[in-house]
PDB file of C-alpha atoms in Angstrom:
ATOM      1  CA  UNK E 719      10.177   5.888   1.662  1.00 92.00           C
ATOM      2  CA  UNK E 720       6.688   6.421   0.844  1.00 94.00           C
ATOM      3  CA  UNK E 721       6.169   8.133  -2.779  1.00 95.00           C
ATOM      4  CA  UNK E 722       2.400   9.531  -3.161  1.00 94.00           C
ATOM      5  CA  UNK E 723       0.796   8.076  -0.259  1.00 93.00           C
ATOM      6  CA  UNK E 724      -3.008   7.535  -0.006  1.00 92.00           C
ATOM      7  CA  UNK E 725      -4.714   6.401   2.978  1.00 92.00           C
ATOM      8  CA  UNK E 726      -8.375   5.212   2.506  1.00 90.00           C
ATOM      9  CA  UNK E 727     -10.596   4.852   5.188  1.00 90.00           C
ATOM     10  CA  UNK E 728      -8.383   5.783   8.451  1.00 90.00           C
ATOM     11  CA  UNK E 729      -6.862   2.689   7.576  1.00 93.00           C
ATOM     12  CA  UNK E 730      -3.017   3.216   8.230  1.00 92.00           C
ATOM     13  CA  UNK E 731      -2.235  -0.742   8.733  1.00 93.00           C
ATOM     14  CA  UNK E 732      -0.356  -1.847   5.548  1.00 91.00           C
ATOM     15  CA  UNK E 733       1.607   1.616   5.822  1.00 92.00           C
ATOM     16  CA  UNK E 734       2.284   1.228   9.349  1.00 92.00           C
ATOM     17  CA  UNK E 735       3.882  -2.756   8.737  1.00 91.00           C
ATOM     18  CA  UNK E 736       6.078  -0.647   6.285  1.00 87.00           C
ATOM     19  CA  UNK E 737       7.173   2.507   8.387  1.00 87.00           C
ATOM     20  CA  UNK E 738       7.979  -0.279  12.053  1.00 86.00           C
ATOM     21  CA  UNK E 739      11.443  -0.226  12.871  1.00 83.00           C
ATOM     22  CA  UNK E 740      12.691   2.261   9.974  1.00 79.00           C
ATOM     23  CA  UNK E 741      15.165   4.662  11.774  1.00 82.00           C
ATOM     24  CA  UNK E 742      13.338   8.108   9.471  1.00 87.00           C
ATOM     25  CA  UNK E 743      10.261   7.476   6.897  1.00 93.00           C
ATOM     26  CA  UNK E 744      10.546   9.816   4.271  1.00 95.00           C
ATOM     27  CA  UNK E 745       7.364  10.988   2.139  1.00 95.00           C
ATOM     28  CA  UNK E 746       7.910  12.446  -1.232  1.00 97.00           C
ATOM     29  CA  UNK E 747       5.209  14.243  -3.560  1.00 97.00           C
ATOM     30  CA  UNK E 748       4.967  14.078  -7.011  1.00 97.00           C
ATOM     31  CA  UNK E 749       2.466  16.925  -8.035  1.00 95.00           C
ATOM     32  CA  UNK E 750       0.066  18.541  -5.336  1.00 93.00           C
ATOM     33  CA  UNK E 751      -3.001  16.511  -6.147  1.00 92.00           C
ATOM     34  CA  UNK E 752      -1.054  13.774  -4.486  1.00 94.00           C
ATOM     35  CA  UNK E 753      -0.380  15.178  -1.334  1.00 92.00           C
ATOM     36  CA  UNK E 754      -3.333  13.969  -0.337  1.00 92.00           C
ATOM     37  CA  UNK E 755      -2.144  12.269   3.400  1.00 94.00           C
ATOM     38  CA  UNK E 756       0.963  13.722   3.036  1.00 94.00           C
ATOM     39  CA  UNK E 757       0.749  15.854   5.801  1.00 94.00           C
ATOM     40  CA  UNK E 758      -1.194  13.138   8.243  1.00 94.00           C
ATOM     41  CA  UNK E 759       1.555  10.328   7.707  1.00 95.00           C
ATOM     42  CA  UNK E 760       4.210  12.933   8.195  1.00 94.00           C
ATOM     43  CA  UNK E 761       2.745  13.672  11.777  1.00 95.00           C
ATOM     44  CA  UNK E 762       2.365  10.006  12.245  1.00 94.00           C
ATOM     45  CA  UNK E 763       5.631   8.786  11.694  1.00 94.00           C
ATOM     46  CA  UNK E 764       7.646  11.566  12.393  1.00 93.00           C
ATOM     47  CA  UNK E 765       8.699  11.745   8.653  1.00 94.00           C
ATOM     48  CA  UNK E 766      10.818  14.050   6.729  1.00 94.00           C
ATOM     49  CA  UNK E 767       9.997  15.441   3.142  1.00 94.00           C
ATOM     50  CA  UNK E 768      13.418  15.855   1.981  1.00 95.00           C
ATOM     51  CA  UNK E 769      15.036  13.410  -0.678  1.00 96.00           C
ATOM     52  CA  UNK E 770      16.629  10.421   0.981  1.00 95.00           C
ATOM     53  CA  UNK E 771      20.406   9.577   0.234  1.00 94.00           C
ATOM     54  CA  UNK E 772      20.040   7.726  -3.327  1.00 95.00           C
ATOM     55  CA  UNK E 773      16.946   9.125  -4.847  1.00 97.00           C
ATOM     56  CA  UNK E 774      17.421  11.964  -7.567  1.00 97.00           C
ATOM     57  CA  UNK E 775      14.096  14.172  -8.010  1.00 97.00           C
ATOM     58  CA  UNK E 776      13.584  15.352 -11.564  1.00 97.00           C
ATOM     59  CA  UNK E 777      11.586  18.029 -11.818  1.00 96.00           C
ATOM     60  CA  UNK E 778       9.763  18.762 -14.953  1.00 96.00           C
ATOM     61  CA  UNK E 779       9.967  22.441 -16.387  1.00 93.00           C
ATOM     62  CA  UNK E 780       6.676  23.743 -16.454  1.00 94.00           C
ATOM     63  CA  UNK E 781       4.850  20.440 -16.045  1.00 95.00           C
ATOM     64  CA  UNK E 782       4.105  20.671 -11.939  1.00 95.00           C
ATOM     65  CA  UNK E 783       5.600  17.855 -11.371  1.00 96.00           C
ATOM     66  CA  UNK E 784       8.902  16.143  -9.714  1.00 97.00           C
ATOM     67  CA  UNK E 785       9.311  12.668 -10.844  1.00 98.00           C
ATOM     68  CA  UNK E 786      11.573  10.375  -8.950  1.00 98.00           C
ATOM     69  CA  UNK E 787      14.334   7.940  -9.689  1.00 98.00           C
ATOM     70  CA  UNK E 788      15.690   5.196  -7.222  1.00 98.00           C
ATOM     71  CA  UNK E 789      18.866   4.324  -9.070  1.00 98.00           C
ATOM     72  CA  UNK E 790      19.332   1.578  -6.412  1.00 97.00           C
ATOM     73  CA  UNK E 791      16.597  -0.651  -8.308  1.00 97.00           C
ATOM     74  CA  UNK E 792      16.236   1.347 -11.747  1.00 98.00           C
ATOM     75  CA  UNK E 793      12.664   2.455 -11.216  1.00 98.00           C
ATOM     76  CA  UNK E 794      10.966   5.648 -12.046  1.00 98.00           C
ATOM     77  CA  UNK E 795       8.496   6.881 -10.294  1.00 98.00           C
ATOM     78  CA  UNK E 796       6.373   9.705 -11.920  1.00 98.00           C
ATOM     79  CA  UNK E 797       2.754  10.955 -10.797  1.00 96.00           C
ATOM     80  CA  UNK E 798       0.115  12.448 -13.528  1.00 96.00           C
ATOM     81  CA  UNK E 799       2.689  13.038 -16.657  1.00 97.00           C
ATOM     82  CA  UNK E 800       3.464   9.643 -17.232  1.00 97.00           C
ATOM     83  CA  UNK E 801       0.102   7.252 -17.013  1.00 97.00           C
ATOM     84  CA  UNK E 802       0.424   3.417 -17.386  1.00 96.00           C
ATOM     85  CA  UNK E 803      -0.937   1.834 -20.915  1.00 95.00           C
ATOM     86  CA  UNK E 804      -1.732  -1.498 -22.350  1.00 87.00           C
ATOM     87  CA  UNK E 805      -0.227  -3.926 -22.642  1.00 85.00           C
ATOM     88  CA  UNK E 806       1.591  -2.736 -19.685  1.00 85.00           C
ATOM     89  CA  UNK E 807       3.052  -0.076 -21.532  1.00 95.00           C
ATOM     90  CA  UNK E 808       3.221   3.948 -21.026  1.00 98.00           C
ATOM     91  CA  UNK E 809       1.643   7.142 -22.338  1.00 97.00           C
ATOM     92  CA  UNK E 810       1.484  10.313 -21.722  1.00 97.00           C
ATOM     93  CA  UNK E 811      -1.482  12.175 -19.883  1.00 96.00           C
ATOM     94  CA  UNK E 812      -4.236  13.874 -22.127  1.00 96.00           C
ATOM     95  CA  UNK E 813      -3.891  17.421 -22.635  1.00 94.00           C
ATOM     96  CA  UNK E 814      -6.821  18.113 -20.317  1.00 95.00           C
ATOM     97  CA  UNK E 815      -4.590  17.108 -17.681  1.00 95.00           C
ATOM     98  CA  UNK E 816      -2.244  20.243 -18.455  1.00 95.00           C
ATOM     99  CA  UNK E 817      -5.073  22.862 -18.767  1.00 92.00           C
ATOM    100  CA  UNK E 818      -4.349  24.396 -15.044  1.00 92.00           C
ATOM    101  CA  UNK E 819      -1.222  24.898 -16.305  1.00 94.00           C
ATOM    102  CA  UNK E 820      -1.427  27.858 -18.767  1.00 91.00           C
ATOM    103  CA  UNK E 821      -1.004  27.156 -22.148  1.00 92.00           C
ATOM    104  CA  UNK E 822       1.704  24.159 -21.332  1.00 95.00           C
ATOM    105  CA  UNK E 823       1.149  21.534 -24.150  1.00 95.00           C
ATOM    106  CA  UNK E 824       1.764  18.287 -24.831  1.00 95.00           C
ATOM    107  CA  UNK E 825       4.878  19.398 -26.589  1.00 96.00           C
ATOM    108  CA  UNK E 826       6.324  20.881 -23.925  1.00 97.00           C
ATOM    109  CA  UNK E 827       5.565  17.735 -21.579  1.00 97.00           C
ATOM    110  CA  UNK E 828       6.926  15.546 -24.247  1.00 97.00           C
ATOM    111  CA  UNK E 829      10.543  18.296 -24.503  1.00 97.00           C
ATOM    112  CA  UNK E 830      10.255  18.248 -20.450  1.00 97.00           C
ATOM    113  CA  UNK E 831      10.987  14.845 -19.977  1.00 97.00           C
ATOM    114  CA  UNK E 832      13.129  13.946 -22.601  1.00 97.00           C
ATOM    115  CA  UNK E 833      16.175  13.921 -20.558  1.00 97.00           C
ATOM    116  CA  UNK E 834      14.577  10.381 -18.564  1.00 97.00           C
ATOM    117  CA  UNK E 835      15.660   8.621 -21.618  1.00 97.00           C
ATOM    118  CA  UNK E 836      19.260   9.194 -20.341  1.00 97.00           C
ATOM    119  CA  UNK E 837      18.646   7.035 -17.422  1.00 98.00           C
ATOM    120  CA  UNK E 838      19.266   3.550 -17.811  1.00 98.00           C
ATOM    121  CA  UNK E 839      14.905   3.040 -16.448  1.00 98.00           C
ATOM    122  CA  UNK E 840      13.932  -0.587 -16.100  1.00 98.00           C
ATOM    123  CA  UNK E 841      10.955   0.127 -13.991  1.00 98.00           C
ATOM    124  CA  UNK E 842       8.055   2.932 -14.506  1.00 98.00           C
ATOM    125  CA  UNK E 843       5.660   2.876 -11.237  1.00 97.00           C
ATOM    126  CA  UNK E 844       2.863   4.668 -12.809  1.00 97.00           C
ATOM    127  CA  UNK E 845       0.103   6.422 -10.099  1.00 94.00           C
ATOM    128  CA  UNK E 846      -2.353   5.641 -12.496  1.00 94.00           C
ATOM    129  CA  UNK E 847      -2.961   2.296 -14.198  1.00 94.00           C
ATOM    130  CA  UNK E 848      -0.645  -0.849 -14.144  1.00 95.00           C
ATOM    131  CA  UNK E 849       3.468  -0.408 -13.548  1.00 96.00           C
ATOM    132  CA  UNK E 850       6.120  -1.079 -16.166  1.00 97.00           C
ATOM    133  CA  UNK E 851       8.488  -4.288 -14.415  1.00 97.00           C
ATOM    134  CA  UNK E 852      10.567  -4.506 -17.095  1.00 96.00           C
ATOM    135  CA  UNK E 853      11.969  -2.326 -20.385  1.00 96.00           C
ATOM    136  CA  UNK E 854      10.605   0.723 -19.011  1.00 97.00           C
ATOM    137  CA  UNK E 855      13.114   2.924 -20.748  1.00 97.00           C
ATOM    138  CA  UNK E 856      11.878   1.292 -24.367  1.00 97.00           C
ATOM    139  CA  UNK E 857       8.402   1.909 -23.101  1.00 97.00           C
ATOM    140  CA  UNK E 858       9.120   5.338 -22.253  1.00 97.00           C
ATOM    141  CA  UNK E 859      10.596   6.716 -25.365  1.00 97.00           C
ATOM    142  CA  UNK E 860       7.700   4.926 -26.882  1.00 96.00           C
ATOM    143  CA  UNK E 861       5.328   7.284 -24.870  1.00 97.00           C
ATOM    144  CA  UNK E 862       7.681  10.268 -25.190  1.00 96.00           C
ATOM    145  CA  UNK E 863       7.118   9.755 -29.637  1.00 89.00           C
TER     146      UNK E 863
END
């Protein structure tokens, strides 16, 4: 499974070691801006773009984005709503990140994904800055305050 792919520079070797001898890749999106070589690797490895058996998509109300959970090892795996913080730690995404979306607010992002603190979240692999290996769900309601 391959959440958010990028491919820089036509070079498809590291994703490729991952994808040999899989019986079905699957590639999953978390917000459009990320489907950057979605559509390339899906060609390339004959992927699907449904959820695979075990992974729950959550997607946030109003937010544009589907963040995914992988029970199997306790990770969450969000795109631009949740951002990584020192020291690792979480946060939210500034405001400006919501203006495309119409008057949705921090607020709302914050009610949105309030229902992630149900899940028992050890890991947070963040698209943007450093991951969350262990206590993610204490780092998330810390975010979510």
């Amino acid at each position: 499974m391959l959440i958010d792919p990028l491919v820089v520079n036509a070079d498809h070797a590291a994703l490729d070691d991952l994808a040999s001898g899989k019986e079905r890749v699957a590639i999953l999106v978390t917000v459009k801006w990320h489907a950057r070589s979605r559509d390339e690797l899906t060609k390339r490895y004959d992927a699907s773009t449904d959820l695979p058996d075990g992974v729950t998509g959550f997607e946030i109300p109003g937010a544009g984005e589907t963040i995914f959970w992988i029970p199997e090892h306790r990770a969450l795996v969000p795109g631009d709503r949740i951002l990584g913080d020192r020291p690792p730690g979480l946060r939210m995404c500034p405001e400006s990140w919501l203006r495309h979306l119409g008057g949705y607010t921090q607020d709302d992002l914050r009610t949105g994904l309030q229902p992630l603190l149900d899940l028992p979240v050890e890991v947070v692999l963040v698209s943007h800055g450093e991951p969350v290996l262990q206590n993610g769900r204490a780092e998330l309601e810390r975010a979510l305050v």
